[in-house]
CSV table of C-alpha atoms in Angstrom, one decimal:
chain,number,residue,atom,x,y,z
A,1,GLU,CA,-25.2,-44.1,93.6
A,2,PHE,CA,-28.5,-42.6,94.1
A,3,TRP,CA,-30.8,-43.7,96.9
A,4,GLU,CA,-34.4,-42.8,97.2
A,5,MET,CA,-34.4,-43.2,101.0
A,6,ASP,CA,-31.6,-43.2,103.6
A,7,VAL,CA,-32.9,-45.9,105.9
A,8,VAL,CA,-35.8,-48.5,105.9
A,9,GLY,CA,-36.5,-49.9,109.4
A,10,PHE,CA,-37.8,-53.5,109.9
A,11,GLY,CA,-38.9,-54.7,113.4
A,12,ALA,CA,-41.7,-55.0,116.0
A,13,LEU,CA,-44.0,-52.2,116.3
A,14,ASN,CA,-45.5,-52.0,119.9
A,15,ILE,CA,-47.4,-49.6,122.1
A,16,ASP,CA,-45.2,-49.1,125.1
A,17,MET,CA,-47.2,-48.7,128.4
A,18,VAL,CA,-45.1,-47.7,131.4
A,19,TYR,CA,-46.6,-48.2,134.6
A,20,GLU,CA,-45.3,-47.4,138.2
A,21,VAL,CA,-46.0,-50.1,140.8
A,22,ASP,CA,-44.9,-50.2,144.5
A,23,ASP,CA,-42.9,-53.5,144.2
A,24,LEU,CA,-42.4,-55.9,141.4
A,25,ALA,CA,-41.8,-58.9,143.7
A,26,SER,CA,-45.3,-58.4,145.2
A,27,LEU,CA,-46.8,-58.9,141.6
A,28,GLU,CA,-44.6,-62.0,141.3
A,29,ILE,CA,-42.6,-60.5,138.4
A,30,GLU,CA,-38.9,-61.1,138.0
A,31,ARG,CA,-36.8,-57.9,137.9
A,32,GLY,CA,-34.7,-56.7,135.0
A,33,ARG,CA,-35.9,-59.2,132.4
A,34,GLU,CA,-37.5,-58.7,129.0
A,35,ARG,CA,-39.8,-61.6,128.1
A,36,THR,CA,-43.0,-62.5,126.2
A,37,GLY,CA,-46.3,-62.9,128.2
A,38,SER,CA,-49.4,-64.9,127.2
A,39,HIS,CA,-52.8,-63.4,126.7
A,40,GLU,CA,-54.0,-65.0,130.0
A,41,GLU,CA,-51.0,-63.4,131.9
A,42,PHE,CA,-51.8,-60.0,130.4
A,43,LYS,CA,-55.5,-60.1,131.3
A,44,GLY,CA,-54.4,-60.7,134.9
A,45,LEU,CA,-51.8,-58.1,134.8
A,46,TRP,CA,-54.2,-55.4,133.4
A,47,LYS,CA,-56.6,-56.1,136.4
A,48,LEU,CA,-53.8,-55.7,138.9
A,49,LEU,CA,-52.4,-52.6,137.2
A,50,LYS,CA,-55.7,-50.9,137.2
A,51,ASN,CA,-55.8,-51.3,141.0
A,52,LYS,CA,-52.2,-51.1,141.9
A,53,GLY,CA,-50.4,-49.3,139.0
A,54,LYS,CA,-50.1,-45.7,137.7
A,55,LEU,CA,-49.9,-45.3,134.0
A,56,ARG,CA,-46.9,-42.9,133.5
A,57,MET,CA,-46.5,-42.9,129.7
A,58,LYS,CA,-47.9,-44.4,126.5
A,59,SER,CA,-45.9,-44.1,123.3
A,60,GLY,CA,-44.9,-45.9,120.2
A,61,GLY,CA,-42.2,-48.5,120.7
A,62,GLY,CA,-40.0,-51.3,119.2
A,63,SER,CA,-36.3,-50.8,118.9
A,64,ALA,CA,-36.0,-50.3,115.0
A,65,ALA,CA,-39.1,-48.0,115.2
A,66,ASN,CA,-37.7,-45.8,117.8
A,67,THR,CA,-34.5,-45.5,115.8
A,68,ILE,CA,-36.4,-44.8,112.6
A,69,TYR,CA,-38.5,-42.2,114.5
A,70,ALA,CA,-35.3,-40.4,115.7
A,71,LEU,CA,-33.7,-40.4,112.2
A,72,GLY,CA,-36.9,-39.2,110.7
A,73,ARG,CA,-37.0,-36.2,113.3
A,74,MET,CA,-33.4,-35.5,112.4
A,75,GLY,CA,-34.4,-35.0,108.7
A,76,PHE,CA,-33.2,-38.4,107.3
A,77,SER,CA,-35.7,-40.0,104.6
A,78,CYS,CA,-37.0,-43.1,106.2
A,79,GLY,CA,-39.5,-45.8,105.6
A,80,TYR,CA,-40.7,-48.7,107.8
A,81,LEU,CA,-41.7,-52.3,107.4
A,82,GLY,CA,-43.9,-53.9,110.0
A,83,LYS,CA,-47.3,-54.7,111.3
A,84,THR,CA,-49.8,-53.1,113.6
A,85,GLY,CA,-53.2,-54.1,114.6
A,86,LYS,CA,-56.4,-52.7,112.9
A,87,ASP,CA,-57.1,-50.8,116.1
A,88,GLU,CA,-56.7,-47.4,117.8
A,89,GLU,CA,-53.2,-48.3,118.9
A,90,GLY,CA,-52.2,-49.3,115.3
A,91,ALA,CA,-53.5,-45.9,114.1
A,92,PHE,CA,-51.5,-44.2,117.0
A,93,LEU,CA,-48.3,-46.0,116.0
A,94,GLN,CA,-48.6,-45.1,112.3
A,95,ARG,CA,-49.5,-41.4,113.1
A,96,GLU,CA,-46.5,-41.1,115.4
A,97,LEU,CA,-44.1,-42.3,112.6
A,98,LYS,CA,-45.8,-40.2,110.0
A,99,GLU,CA,-45.4,-37.0,112.1
A,100,ALA,CA,-41.6,-37.8,112.2
A,101,GLY,CA,-41.7,-37.8,108.3
A,102,VAL,CA,-41.4,-41.5,108.0
A,103,ASP,CA,-43.2,-43.4,105.1
A,104,THR,CA,-45.7,-45.8,106.6
A,105,HIS,CA,-47.2,-47.2,103.5
A,106,ARG,CA,-45.5,-50.5,103.8
A,107,ILE,CA,-46.8,-51.1,107.4
A,108,ARG,CA,-49.5,-53.9,107.3
A,109,GLN,CA,-52.4,-54.1,109.5
A,110,ASP,CA,-54.1,-57.1,111.1
A,111,THR,CA,-55.9,-58.1,114.3
A,112,ARG,CA,-54.5,-56.4,117.5
A,113,SER,CA,-51.4,-54.2,118.0
A,114,GLY,CA,-48.5,-55.4,119.9
A,115,ILE,CA,-48.1,-54.2,123.5
A,116,CYS,CA,-45.1,-53.8,125.5
A,117,LEU,CA,-45.6,-53.3,129.2
A,118,VAL,CA,-42.8,-51.6,131.1
A,119,LEU,CA,-43.2,-51.9,134.9
A,120,LEU,CA,-41.2,-49.7,137.1
A,121,ASP,CA,-41.1,-50.1,140.9
A,122,LYS,CA,-40.1,-47.8,143.8
A,123,SER,CA,-36.5,-49.1,143.9
A,124,LYS,CA,-36.2,-48.3,140.3
A,125,ASP,CA,-36.2,-51.9,139.1
A,126,ARG,CA,-37.8,-52.5,135.9
A,127,SER,CA,-39.4,-55.5,134.0
A,128,ILE,CA,-40.6,-55.7,130.4
A,129,ILE,CA,-43.3,-58.0,129.3
A,130,VAL,CA,-44.3,-58.1,125.6
A,131,LEU,CA,-47.4,-59.4,123.9
A,132,PRO,CA,-46.5,-59.4,120.2
A,133,ASN,CA,-50.0,-59.9,118.6
A,134,ALA,CA,-49.9,-58.7,115.0
A,135,ASN,CA,-46.1,-58.5,115.0
A,136,ASP,CA,-46.0,-62.2,115.1
A,137,THR,CA,-47.9,-62.8,111.9
A,138,LEU,CA,-45.6,-60.6,109.5
A,139,SER,CA,-44.3,-63.1,106.9
A,140,TYR,CA,-41.9,-62.8,104.1
A,141,SER,CA,-44.7,-62.7,101.5
A,142,GLU,CA,-45.7,-59.2,102.8
A,143,ILE,CA,-42.4,-57.7,102.5
A,144,ASP,CA,-41.5,-55.7,99.6
A,145,ILE,CA,-37.8,-56.3,98.8
A,146,ASP,CA,-37.8,-53.7,95.9
A,147,TYR,CA,-38.9,-51.1,98.4
A,148,ILE,CA,-35.9,-52.0,100.8
A,149,ASN,CA,-33.5,-51.8,97.8
A,150,LYS,CA,-34.4,-48.1,97.4
A,151,ALA,CA,-32.7,-47.3,100.6
A,152,GLN,CA,-28.9,-47.0,101.5
A,153,PHE,CA,-29.5,-49.0,104.8
A,154,LEU,CA,-31.9,-51.5,106.3
A,155,HIS,CA,-32.0,-51.2,110.0
A,156,MET,CA,-33.4,-54.4,111.7
A,157,SER,CA,-34.4,-55.1,115.2
A,158,SER,CA,-35.9,-58.2,116.8
A,159,PHE,CA,-39.4,-60.0,116.7
A,160,VAL,CA,-40.4,-62.4,119.2
A,161,GLY,CA,-42.3,-64.8,116.7
A,162,ARG,CA,-40.9,-67.4,114.4
A,163,ILE,CA,-42.7,-66.3,111.3
A,164,PRO,CA,-41.3,-62.7,111.1
A,165,PHE,CA,-37.8,-64.0,112.2
A,166,GLN,CA,-37.8,-66.3,109.2
A,167,ALA,CA,-38.8,-63.3,107.1
A,168,GLN,CA,-35.8,-61.3,108.4
A,169,LYS,CA,-33.5,-64.1,107.7
A,170,LEU,CA,-34.8,-64.4,104.0
A,171,VAL,CA,-34.6,-60.6,103.6
A,172,ALA,CA,-31.0,-60.5,104.9
A,173,THR,CA,-30.0,-62.9,102.1
A,174,GLN,CA,-32.2,-61.3,99.4
A,175,THR,CA,-31.5,-57.6,99.8
A,176,LYS,CA,-28.6,-55.7,98.2
A,177,VAL,CA,-28.6,-52.9,100.8
A,178,LYS,CA,-26.3,-52.5,103.9
A,179,ILE,CA,-27.9,-54.1,106.8
A,180,SER,CA,-27.6,-52.5,110.3
A,181,PHE,CA,-28.7,-55.1,112.9
A,182,ASN,CA,-29.7,-54.5,116.6
A,183,PRO,CA,-30.7,-58.0,117.7
A,184,GLY,CA,-31.8,-57.0,121.2
A,185,GLU,CA,-32.3,-59.7,124.0
A,186,PRO,CA,-35.1,-61.7,122.2
A,187,HIS,CA,-32.8,-62.4,119.2
A,188,ALA,CA,-29.5,-62.6,121.2
A,189,THR,CA,-31.0,-65.6,123.2
A,190,LYS,CA,-31.6,-67.5,120.1
A,191,GLY,CA,-27.8,-67.9,119.8
A,192,ILE,CA,-25.2,-67.2,117.2
A,193,LYS,CA,-26.1,-70.2,114.9
A,194,GLU,CA,-29.8,-69.1,114.5
A,195,LEU,CA,-28.7,-65.5,113.7
A,196,ALA,CA,-26.0,-66.5,111.3
A,197,PRO,CA,-27.9,-65.7,108.1
A,198,ILE,CA,-28.6,-62.2,109.3
A,199,LEU,CA,-25.0,-61.8,110.8
A,200,GLU,CA,-23.4,-62.9,107.7
A,201,HIS,CA,-25.1,-60.2,105.8
A,202,SER,CA,-24.8,-57.4,108.3
A,203,PHE,CA,-22.6,-54.3,107.7
A,204,ILE,CA,-23.0,-53.0,111.2
A,205,LEU,CA,-24.1,-54.6,114.5
A,206,PHE,CA,-25.4,-52.8,117.4
A,207,LEU,CA,-25.9,-54.5,120.8
A,208,SER,CA,-25.4,-54.2,124.5
A,209,GLN,CA,-22.8,-55.8,126.6
A,210,ARG,CA,-25.2,-58.4,128.0
A,211,GLU,CA,-26.6,-59.2,124.5
A,212,ALA,CA,-23.1,-59.7,123.1
A,213,GLU,CA,-22.1,-62.0,126.0
A,214,ILE,CA,-25.4,-64.0,125.7
A,215,LEU,CA,-24.9,-64.1,122.0
A,216,THR,CA,-21.3,-65.4,122.0
A,217,ASN,CA,-20.7,-66.9,125.4
A,218,LYS,CA,-17.6,-64.7,125.8
A,219,ASP,CA,-17.0,-61.4,127.3
A,220,TYR,CA,-17.9,-58.5,125.1
A,221,LYS,CA,-14.5,-57.7,123.7
A,222,GLU,CA,-13.8,-61.4,122.7
A,223,GLY,CA,-17.4,-61.6,121.6
A,224,ALA,CA,-17.0,-58.6,119.3
A,225,LYS,CA,-13.9,-60.3,117.7
A,226,LYS,CA,-15.9,-63.4,117.1
A,227,LEU,CA,-18.8,-61.5,115.5
A,228,LEU,CA,-16.3,-59.7,113.1
A,229,GLY,CA,-15.5,-63.3,111.9
A,230,TYR,CA,-19.0,-63.4,110.4
A,231,GLY,CA,-18.1,-60.7,108.0
A,232,ILE,CA,-19.5,-57.7,109.9
A,233,GLU,CA,-17.7,-54.5,109.2
A,234,ILE,CA,-18.3,-52.8,112.6
A,235,VAL,CA,-19.5,-54.1,116.0
A,236,ALA,CA,-20.8,-51.3,118.3
A,237,CYS,CA,-21.4,-52.4,121.9
A,238,THR,CA,-23.1,-50.2,124.5
A,239,LEU,CA,-21.7,-50.5,128.1
A,240,GLY,CA,-24.1,-48.4,130.1
A,241,GLU,CA,-22.3,-45.9,132.4
A,242,LYS,CA,-19.0,-46.9,130.8
A,243,GLY,CA,-19.9,-45.7,127.4
A,244,SER,CA,-19.4,-47.9,124.4
A,245,TYR,CA,-16.9,-50.2,122.7
A,246,VAL,CA,-16.5,-50.1,118.8
A,247,LEU,CA,-14.6,-52.7,116.9
A,248,SER,CA,-13.7,-52.9,113.1
A,249,ARG,CA,-11.0,-54.5,111.2
A,250,GLU,CA,-9.1,-51.3,111.3
A,251,GLU,CA,-9.7,-50.0,114.7
A,252,GLU,CA,-10.8,-50.4,118.2
A,253,LEU,CA,-12.4,-47.6,120.1
A,254,GLU,CA,-13.6,-47.1,123.6
A,255,VAL,CA,-16.1,-44.3,123.8
A,256,PRO,CA,-16.9,-42.7,127.2
A,257,ALA,CA,-20.5,-42.0,127.9
A,258,GLU,CA,-21.7,-38.5,127.5
A,259,LYS,CA,-22.8,-36.9,130.8
A,260,SER,CA,-26.4,-36.1,130.2
A,261,GLU,CA,-28.1,-33.4,132.3
A,262,ALA,CA,-31.0,-35.2,133.9
């Protein structure tokens, strides 16, 4: 078979802003969580961060977007489906993907771009707060199924909002391509029943140990078995320093983590 593209990505597009702060507790922010914030909360946080934070990094983000960016840099032909704001950040997000060779013609623009605040404190604790903005308005009617069908794989990651989540469920049932799905914590907390339409059409599932346990209410090995029952071919579960665990119908692999030179 001939495919015009290797992979199309479909997920949230955010500007990641990494701030260093002295202590998360003093900002009354729970450590180690990823959650959605309100416009009001963000306004307050900006004020605090201007005084008490140091901006360490600003880059394009969103799980599927990061994956597609990396694949593009490796020379794979990729496209992306998503939504940015009609703003400087949106132009920046599109430019970053374009520079990696990714086709950005199917990225819609509306209102303000999504923002992901990553807060790191001195004790290396981190907290992530997301303001989805334009991401939350991406609907099924804005998705080009024929475009997806030109690829060998569709790689999906999570959206916070209900409208794009509904769009993902519909896309999963309508498309002919193999789906690679990385639910992330926002989707994992929705539970297995809510995700079933996507899981039943997924070829490979990538998730962390914590996400596997949240999603299945079982330890990750039992959870992976349960997920294969949905018709998924391969479940790949990352275990932090312990490496990763991969399960398919044919085999079970425990892959040690590669030591990276920091």
